[in-house]
Coordinates of C-alpha atoms and ligand atoms in Angstrom, one line a residue:
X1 CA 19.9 -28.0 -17.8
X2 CA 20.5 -24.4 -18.4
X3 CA 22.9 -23.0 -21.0
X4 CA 22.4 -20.2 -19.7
X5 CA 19.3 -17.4 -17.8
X6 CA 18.7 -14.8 -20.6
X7 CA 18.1 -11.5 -19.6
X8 CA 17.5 -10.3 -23.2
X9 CA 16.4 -13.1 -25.6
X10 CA 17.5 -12.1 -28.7
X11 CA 16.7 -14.4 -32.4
X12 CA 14.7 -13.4 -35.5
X13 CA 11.2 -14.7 -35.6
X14 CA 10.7 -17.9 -37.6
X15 CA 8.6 -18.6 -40.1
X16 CA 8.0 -22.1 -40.1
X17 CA 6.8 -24.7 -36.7
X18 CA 10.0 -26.7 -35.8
X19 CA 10.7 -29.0 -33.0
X20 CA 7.7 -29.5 -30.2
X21 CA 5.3 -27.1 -31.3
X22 CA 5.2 -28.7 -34.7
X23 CA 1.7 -28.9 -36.2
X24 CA -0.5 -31.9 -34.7
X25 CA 2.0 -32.5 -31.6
X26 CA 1.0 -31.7 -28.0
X27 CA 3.4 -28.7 -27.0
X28 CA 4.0 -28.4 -23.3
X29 CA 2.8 -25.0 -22.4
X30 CA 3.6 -23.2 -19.1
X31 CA 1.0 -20.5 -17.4
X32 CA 2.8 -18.6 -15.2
X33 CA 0.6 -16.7 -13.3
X34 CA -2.3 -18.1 -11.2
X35 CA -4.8 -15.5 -11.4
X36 CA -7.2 -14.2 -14.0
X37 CA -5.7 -13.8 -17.1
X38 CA -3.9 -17.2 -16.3
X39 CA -6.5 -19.3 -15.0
X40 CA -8.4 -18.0 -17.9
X41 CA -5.5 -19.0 -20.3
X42 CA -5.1 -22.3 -19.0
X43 CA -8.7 -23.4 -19.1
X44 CA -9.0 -21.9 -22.8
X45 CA -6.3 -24.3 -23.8
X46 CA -7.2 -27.3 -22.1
X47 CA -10.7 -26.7 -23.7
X48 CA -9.0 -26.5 -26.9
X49 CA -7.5 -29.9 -26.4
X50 CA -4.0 -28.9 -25.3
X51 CA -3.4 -31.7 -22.4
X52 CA 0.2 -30.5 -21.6
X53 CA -0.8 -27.4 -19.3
X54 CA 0.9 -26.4 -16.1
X55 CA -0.1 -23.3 -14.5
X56 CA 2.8 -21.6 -12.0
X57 CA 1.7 -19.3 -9.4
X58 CA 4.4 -17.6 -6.8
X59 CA 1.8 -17.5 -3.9
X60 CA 1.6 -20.9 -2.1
X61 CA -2.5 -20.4 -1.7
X62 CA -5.3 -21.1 -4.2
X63 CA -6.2 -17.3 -4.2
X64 CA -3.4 -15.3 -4.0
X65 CA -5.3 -12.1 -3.0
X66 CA -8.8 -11.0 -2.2
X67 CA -10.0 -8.4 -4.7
X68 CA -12.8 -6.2 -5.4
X69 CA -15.5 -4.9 -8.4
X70 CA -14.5 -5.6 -11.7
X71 CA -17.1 -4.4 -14.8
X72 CA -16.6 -6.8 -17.6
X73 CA -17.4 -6.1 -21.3
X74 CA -19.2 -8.6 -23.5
X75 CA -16.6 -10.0 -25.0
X76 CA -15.2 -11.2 -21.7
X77 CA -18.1 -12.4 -20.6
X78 CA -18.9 -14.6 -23.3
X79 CA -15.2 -16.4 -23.5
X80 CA -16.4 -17.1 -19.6
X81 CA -19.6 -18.2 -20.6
X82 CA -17.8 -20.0 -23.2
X83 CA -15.9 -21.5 -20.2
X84 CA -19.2 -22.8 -19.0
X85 CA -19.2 -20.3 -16.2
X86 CA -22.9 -18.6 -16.2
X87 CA -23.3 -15.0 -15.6
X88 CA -25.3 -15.8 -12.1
X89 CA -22.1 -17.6 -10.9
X90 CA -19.9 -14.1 -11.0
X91 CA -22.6 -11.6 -11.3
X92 CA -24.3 -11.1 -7.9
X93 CA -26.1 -8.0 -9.2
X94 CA -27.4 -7.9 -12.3
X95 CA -27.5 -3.9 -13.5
X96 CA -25.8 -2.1 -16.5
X97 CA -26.6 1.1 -14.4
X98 CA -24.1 3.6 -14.1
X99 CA -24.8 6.4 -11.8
X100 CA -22.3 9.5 -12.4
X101 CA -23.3 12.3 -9.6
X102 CA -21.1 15.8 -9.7
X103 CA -21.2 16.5 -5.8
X104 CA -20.0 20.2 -4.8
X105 CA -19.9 20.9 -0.8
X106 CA -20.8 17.3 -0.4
X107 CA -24.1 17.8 -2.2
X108 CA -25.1 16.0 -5.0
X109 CA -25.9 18.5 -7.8
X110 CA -25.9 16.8 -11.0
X111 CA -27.0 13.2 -12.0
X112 CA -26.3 11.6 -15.0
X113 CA -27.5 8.4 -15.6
X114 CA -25.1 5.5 -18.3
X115 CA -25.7 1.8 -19.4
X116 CA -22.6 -0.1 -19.1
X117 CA -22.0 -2.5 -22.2
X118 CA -21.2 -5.3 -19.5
X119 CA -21.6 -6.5 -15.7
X120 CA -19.8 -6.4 -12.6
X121 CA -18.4 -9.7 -10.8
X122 CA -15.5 -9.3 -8.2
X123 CA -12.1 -10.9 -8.3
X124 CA -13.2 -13.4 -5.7
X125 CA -15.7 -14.4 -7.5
X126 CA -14.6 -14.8 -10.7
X127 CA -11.4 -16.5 -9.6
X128 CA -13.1 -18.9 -7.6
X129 CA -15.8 -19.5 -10.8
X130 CA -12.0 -20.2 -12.9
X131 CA -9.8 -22.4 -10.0
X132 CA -12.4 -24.6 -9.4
X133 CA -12.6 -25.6 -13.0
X134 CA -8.9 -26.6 -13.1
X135 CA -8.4 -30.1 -13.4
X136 CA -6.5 -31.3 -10.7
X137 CA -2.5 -31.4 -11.1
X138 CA -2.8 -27.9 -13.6
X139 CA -1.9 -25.7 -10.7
X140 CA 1.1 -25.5 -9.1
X141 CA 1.2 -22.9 -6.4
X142 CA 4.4 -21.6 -4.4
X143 CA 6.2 -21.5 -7.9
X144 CA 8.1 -18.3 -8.5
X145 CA 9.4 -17.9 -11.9
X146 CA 12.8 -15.9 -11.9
X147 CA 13.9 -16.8 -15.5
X148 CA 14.1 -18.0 -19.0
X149 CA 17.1 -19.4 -20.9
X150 CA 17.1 -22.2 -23.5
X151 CA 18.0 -26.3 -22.4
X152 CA 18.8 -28.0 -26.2
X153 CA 16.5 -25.4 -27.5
X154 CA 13.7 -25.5 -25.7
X155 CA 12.4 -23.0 -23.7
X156 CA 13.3 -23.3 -19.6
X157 CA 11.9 -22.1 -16.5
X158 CA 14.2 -21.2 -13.3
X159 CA 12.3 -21.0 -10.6
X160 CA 13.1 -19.1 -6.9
X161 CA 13.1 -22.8 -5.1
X162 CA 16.2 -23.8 -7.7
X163 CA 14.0 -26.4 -9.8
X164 CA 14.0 -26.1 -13.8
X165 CA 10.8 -26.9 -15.8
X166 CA 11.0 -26.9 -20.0
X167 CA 8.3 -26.1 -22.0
X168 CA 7.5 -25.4 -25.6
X169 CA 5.6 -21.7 -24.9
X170 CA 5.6 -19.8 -22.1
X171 CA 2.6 -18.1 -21.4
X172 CA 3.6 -14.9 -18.5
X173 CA 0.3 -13.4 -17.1
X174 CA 2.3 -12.5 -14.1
X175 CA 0.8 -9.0 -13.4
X176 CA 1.7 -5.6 -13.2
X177 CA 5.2 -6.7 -11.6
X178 CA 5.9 -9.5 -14.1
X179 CA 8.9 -10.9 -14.0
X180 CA 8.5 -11.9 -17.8
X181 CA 8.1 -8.5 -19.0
X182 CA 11.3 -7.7 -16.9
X183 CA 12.8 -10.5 -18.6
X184 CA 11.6 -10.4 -22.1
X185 CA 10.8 -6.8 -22.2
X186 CA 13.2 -5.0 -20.2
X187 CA 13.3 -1.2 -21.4
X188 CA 10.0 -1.0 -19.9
X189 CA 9.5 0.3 -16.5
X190 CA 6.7 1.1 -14.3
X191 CA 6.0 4.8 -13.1
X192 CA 4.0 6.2 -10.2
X193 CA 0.8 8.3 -11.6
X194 CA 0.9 10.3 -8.9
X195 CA -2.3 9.0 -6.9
X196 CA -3.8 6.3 -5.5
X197 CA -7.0 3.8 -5.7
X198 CA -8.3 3.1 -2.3
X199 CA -10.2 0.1 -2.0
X200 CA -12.4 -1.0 0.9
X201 CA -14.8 -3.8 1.4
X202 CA -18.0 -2.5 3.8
X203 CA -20.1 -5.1 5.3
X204 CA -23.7 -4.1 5.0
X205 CA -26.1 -6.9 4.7
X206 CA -28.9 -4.2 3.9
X207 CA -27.5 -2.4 1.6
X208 CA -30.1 -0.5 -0.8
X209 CA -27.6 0.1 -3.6
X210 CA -28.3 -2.1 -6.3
X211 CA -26.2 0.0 -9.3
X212 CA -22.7 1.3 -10.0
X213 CA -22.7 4.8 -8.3
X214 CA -19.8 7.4 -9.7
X215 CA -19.2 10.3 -7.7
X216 CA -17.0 13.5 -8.6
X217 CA -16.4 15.1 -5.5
X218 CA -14.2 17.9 -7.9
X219 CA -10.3 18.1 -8.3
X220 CA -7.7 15.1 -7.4
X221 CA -10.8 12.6 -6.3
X222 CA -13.3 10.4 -7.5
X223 CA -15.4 8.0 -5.3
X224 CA -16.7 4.5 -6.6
X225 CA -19.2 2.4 -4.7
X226 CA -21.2 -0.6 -5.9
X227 CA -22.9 -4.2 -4.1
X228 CA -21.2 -6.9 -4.1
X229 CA -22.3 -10.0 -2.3
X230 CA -22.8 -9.2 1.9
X231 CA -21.9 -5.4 1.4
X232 CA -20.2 -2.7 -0.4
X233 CA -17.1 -2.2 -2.4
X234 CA -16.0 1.2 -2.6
X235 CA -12.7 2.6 -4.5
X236 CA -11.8 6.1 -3.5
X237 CA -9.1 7.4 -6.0
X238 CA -7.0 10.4 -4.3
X239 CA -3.6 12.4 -5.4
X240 CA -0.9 11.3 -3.3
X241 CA 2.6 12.5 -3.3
X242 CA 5.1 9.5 -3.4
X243 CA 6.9 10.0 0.0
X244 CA 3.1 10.4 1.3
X245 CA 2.5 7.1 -0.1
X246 CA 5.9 5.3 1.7
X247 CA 4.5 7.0 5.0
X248 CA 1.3 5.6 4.5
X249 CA 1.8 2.4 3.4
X250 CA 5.5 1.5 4.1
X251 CA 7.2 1.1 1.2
X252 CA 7.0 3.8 -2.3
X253 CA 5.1 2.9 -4.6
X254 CA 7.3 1.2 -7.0
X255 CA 7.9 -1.4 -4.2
X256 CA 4.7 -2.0 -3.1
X257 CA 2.2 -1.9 -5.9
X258 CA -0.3 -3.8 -3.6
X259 CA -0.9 -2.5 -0.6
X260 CA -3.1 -5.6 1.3
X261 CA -4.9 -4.6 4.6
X262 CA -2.3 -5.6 7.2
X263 CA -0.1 -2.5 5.5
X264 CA -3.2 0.1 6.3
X265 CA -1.5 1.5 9.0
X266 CA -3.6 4.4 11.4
X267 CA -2.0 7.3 9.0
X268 CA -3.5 5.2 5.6
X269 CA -6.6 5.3 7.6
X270 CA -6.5 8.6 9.0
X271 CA -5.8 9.9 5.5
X272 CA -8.9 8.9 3.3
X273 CA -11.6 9.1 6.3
X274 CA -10.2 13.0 6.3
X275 CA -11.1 13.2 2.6
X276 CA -14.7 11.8 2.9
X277 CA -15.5 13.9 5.4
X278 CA -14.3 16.6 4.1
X279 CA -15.6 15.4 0.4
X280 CA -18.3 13.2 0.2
X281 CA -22.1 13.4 1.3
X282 CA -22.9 11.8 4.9
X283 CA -23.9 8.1 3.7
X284 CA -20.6 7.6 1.7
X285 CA -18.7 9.9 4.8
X286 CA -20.0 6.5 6.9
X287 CA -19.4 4.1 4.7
X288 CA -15.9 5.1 4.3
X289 CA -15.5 5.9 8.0
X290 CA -16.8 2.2 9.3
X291 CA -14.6 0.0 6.9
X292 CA -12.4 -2.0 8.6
X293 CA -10.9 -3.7 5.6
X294 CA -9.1 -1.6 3.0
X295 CA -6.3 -2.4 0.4
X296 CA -4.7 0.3 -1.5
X297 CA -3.5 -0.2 -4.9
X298 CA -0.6 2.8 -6.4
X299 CA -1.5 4.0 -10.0
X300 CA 1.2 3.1 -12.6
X301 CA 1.8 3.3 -15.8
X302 CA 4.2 2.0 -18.6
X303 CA 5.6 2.8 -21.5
X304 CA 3.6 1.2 -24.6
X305 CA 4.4 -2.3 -25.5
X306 CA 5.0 -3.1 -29.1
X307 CA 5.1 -6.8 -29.6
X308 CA 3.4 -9.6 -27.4
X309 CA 5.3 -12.8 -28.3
X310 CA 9.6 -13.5 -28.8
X311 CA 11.1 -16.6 -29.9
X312 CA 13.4 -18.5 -27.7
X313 CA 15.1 -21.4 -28.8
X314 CA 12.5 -23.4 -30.8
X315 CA 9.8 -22.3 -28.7
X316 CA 7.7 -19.0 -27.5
X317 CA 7.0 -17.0 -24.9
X318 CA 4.6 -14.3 -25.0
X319 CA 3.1 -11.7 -21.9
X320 CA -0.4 -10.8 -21.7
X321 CA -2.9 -9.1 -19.4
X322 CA -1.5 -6.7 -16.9
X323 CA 2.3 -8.6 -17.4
X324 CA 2.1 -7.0 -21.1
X325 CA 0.1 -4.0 -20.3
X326 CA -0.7 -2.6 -17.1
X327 CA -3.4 -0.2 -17.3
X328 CA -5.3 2.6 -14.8
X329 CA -7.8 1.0 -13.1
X330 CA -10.7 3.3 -14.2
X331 CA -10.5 2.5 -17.8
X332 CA -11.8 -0.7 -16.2
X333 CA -10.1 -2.5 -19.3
X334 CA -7.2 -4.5 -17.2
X335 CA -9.1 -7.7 -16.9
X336 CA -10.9 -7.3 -20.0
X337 CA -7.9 -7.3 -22.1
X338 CA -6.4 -10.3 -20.4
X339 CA -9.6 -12.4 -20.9
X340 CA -9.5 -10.9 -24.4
X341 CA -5.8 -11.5 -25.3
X342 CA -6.4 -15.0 -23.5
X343 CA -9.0 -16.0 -26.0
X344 CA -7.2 -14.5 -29.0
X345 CA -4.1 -16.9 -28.4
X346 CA -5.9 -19.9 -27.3
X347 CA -7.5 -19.4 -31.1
X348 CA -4.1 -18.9 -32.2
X349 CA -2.6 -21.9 -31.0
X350 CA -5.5 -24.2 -32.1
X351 CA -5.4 -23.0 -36.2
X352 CA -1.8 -23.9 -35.5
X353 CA -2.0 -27.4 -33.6
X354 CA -5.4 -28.4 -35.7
X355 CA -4.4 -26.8 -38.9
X356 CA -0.8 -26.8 -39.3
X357 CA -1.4 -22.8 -39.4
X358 CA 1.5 -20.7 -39.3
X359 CA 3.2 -20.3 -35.6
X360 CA 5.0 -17.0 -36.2
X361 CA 2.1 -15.5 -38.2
X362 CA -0.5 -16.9 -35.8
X363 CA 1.5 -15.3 -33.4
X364 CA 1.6 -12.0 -35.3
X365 CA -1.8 -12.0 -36.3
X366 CA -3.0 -12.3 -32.2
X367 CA -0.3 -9.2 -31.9
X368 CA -2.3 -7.3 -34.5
X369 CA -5.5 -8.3 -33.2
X370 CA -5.0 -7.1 -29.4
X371 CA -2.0 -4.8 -29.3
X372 CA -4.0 -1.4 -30.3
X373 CA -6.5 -2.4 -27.9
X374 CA -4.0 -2.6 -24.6
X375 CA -2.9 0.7 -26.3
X376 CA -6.0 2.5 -26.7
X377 CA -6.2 1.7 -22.6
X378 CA -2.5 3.1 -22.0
X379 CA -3.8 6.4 -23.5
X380 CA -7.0 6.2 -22.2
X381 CA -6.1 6.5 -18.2
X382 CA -4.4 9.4 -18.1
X383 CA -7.4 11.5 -20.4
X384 CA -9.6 10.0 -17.7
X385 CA -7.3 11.5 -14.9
X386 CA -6.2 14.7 -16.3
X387 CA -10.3 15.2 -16.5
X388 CA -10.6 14.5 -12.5
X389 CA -7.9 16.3 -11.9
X390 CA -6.1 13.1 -10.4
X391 CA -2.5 12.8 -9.9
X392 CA 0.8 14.4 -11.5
X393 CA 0.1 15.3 -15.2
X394 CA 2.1 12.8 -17.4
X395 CA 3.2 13.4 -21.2
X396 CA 1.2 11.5 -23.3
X397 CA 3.0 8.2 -24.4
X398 CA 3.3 8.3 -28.1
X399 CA 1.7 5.4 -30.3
X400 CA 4.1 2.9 -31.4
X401 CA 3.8 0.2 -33.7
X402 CA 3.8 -3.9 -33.2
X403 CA 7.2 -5.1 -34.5
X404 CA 6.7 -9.2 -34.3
Ligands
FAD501 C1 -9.3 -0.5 -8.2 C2 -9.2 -1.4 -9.4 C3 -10.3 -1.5 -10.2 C4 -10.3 -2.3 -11.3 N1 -11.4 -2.4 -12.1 C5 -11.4 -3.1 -13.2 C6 -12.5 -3.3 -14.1 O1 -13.6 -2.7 -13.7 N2 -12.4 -4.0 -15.2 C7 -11.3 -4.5 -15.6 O2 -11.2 -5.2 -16.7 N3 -10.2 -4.4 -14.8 C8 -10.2 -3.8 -13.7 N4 -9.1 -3.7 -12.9 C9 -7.8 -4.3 -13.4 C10 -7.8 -5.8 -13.1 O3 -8.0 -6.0 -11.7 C11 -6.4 -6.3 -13.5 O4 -6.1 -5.9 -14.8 C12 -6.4 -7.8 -13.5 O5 -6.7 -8.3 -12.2 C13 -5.0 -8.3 -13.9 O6 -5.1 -9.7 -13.9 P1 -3.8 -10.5 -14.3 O7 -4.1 -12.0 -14.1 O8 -3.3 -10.1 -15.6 O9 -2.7 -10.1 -13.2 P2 -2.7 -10.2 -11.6 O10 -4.0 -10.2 -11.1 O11 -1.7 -9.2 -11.1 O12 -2.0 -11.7 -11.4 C14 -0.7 -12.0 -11.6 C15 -0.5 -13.3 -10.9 O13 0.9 -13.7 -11.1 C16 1.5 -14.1 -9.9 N5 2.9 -13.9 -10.1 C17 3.6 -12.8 -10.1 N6 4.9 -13.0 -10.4 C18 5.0 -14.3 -10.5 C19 6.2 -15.1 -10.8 N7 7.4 -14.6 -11.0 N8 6.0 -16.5 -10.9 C20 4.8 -17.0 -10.7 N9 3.6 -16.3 -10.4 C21 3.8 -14.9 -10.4 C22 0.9 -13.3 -8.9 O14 1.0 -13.8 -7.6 C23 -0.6 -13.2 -9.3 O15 -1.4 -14.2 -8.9 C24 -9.1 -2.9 -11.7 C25 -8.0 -2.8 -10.9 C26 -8.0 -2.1 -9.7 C27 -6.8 -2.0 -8.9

């Protein structure tokens, strides 16, 4: 059992394998975190040969949210395709179009046409393409992680229902929220940008839109809207004040960082059909206006991170995707990097099982590899927003360097 829940793990990175991560053994490695950069993790590992995987979610469904367009890069695509997951499973529309209109009194007066280096998919479908390929027995849903501490050196897992799991490495891809960043990172917090994405899901069986269309209606908005399958999914990013935000959506935004459609109250509502009229030209004005489902998602962001794994005890733990980096949603990098980082440590781990490879320099190595990428996408949102005018101007978070 427990010696003790850390709060701060402290200890020098070693050098040299010891104990149940030693070179040719099968460490026990624990997922925590049931959605894409997790379900990616564990099937990269269990297609590397790792047979010990266990993969804890907190939600006690499959899915633990429905979610909307995500544009992913090449390099994501092909660890998926890697996966075995083909492009026409998560990509209901295939276009690298990217329309970007200026619209002034609701008018469209300036078109600019872009090739995205990737393709869209949507949560749904991409999580569904990842849980189905879970063997059975990997998932465990309904399993909150509340902390780490050390049980004869090994790492250990508390969990909210009182049960204790050990494991060799702990992998958190427990999102923007993550418990393991709180735990192994603590001096980093999550602030409120100042504005909000939107999100709604409009049924249109006959939609024409076959592209990515970007509009920017001028200051403190910009309007997304692309197919996915059976209709549209629009993302309508507006400035919104924090106490706005608790009257719209019950809670600030620090609390609620997802706001699912059963918190849309009439003033949520009321609030973003008042900006596309007043904004956007008549089609989108409709589109908006007859959407009955809508989510809202609060723009954060966090201080830089500057290492990705810590030792604790003999074994690991290490944070990726949103848990080690949340970033704004329009860099459109958030589940890029976790597939990414994903990848990058599966690799890591198999040079070190196969090989006898270095674990503390694998480690470091994956670190040196990905951190300047999640950084480049810290700095990048708020360049993106200051240009749309979006939310409350931040200082620019300065670059830091990996420490691991
Ligand atoms: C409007 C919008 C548009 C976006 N567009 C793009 C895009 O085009 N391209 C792109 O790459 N990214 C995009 N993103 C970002 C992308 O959606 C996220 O980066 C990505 O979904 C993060 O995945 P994740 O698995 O790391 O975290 P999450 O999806 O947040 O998953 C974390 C999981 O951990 C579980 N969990 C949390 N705490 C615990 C715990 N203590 N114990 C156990 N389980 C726990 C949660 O229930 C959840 O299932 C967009 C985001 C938004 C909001």
């Amino acid at each position: 059992m427990a010696r003790h829940l850390l709060t701060h793990p402290t200890g020098a990175p070693r050098s040299t394998p010891i104990g149940p991560l030693a070179h040719g053994t099968q460490p026990r490695i624990a997922v925590i975190g049931g959605s894409l950069t997790g379900c990616t993790t564990a099937l990269l590992l269990l297609d590397a040969g790792f047979t010990d995987v266990a993969l804890y979610e907190a939600a006690t469904g499959v899915a633990p949210r429905e979610g909307g367009l995500i544009g992913l890069e090449h390099p994501a695509l092909d660890v998926l395709d890697r996966l075995g997951i083909d492009q026409s499973e998560i990509v209901a529309y295939n276009s690298e179009t990217v329309w970007q209109v200026t619209v002034r009194g609701r008018q469209h007066i300036h078109t600019a046409q872009q090739v995205y280096p990737g393709r869209n998919t949507t949560w749904t479908l991409l999580h569904h393409a990842l849980t189905s390929r879970l063997p059975d027995g990997v998932l465990h849903t309904g399993r909150r992680v509340t902390g780490i501490g050390t049980s004869h050196g090994q790492p250990l897992l508390a969990f909210a229902d009182g049960s204790r799991e050990v494991a060799d490495l702990v992998v958190f891809a427990d999102g923007r929220a993550s418990t393991g960043r709180r735990l192994l990172d603590p001096s980093r917090r999550l602030r409120y940008a100042g504005y909000v994405a939107h999100r709604g899901y409009a049924p249109t069986p006959e939609a024409s839109l076959r592209d990515f269309l970007r509009l920017e209606p001028g200051p403190g908005c910009q309007y997304n809207v692309a197919p996915i399958p059976g209709g549209l999914d629009w993302t309508f990013y507006l400035t919104c004040t924090p106490v706005d935000y608790t009257h719209h959506f019950g809670a600030p935004p620090e609390r609620r960082m997802f706001a699912l459609p059963h918190h849309i109250g009439p003033a949520a509502r009321a609030h973003v059909d008042a900006h596309a009229t007043r904004l956007l030209p008549t089609p989108h004005v409709a589109t908006v206006h007859t959407t009955a489902v809508r989510m809202a998602v609060p723009v954060m962001d966090i201080d830089p991170p500057t290492r990705m794994a810590w030792p604790i005890g003999h074994g690991w733990a290490v944070l990726l995707g949103d848990a080690l980096a949340p970033v704004r949603p329009h860099t459109a990098r958030g589940a890029n990097n976790g597939i990414e980082q994903a990848a990058g440590l599966a690799a890591a781990l198999t040079q070190h099982r196969r090989f006898g490879a270095d674990l503390a320099a694998a480690l470091r190595g994956w670190q040196r590899r990905h951190l300047p990428t999640a950084l480049a996408a810290i700095h990048q949102g708020p360049a993106i927003a200051a240009a749309l005018g979006l939310g409350t101007p931040t200082p620019t978070p300065q670059p830091t360097s990996a420490s691991t």
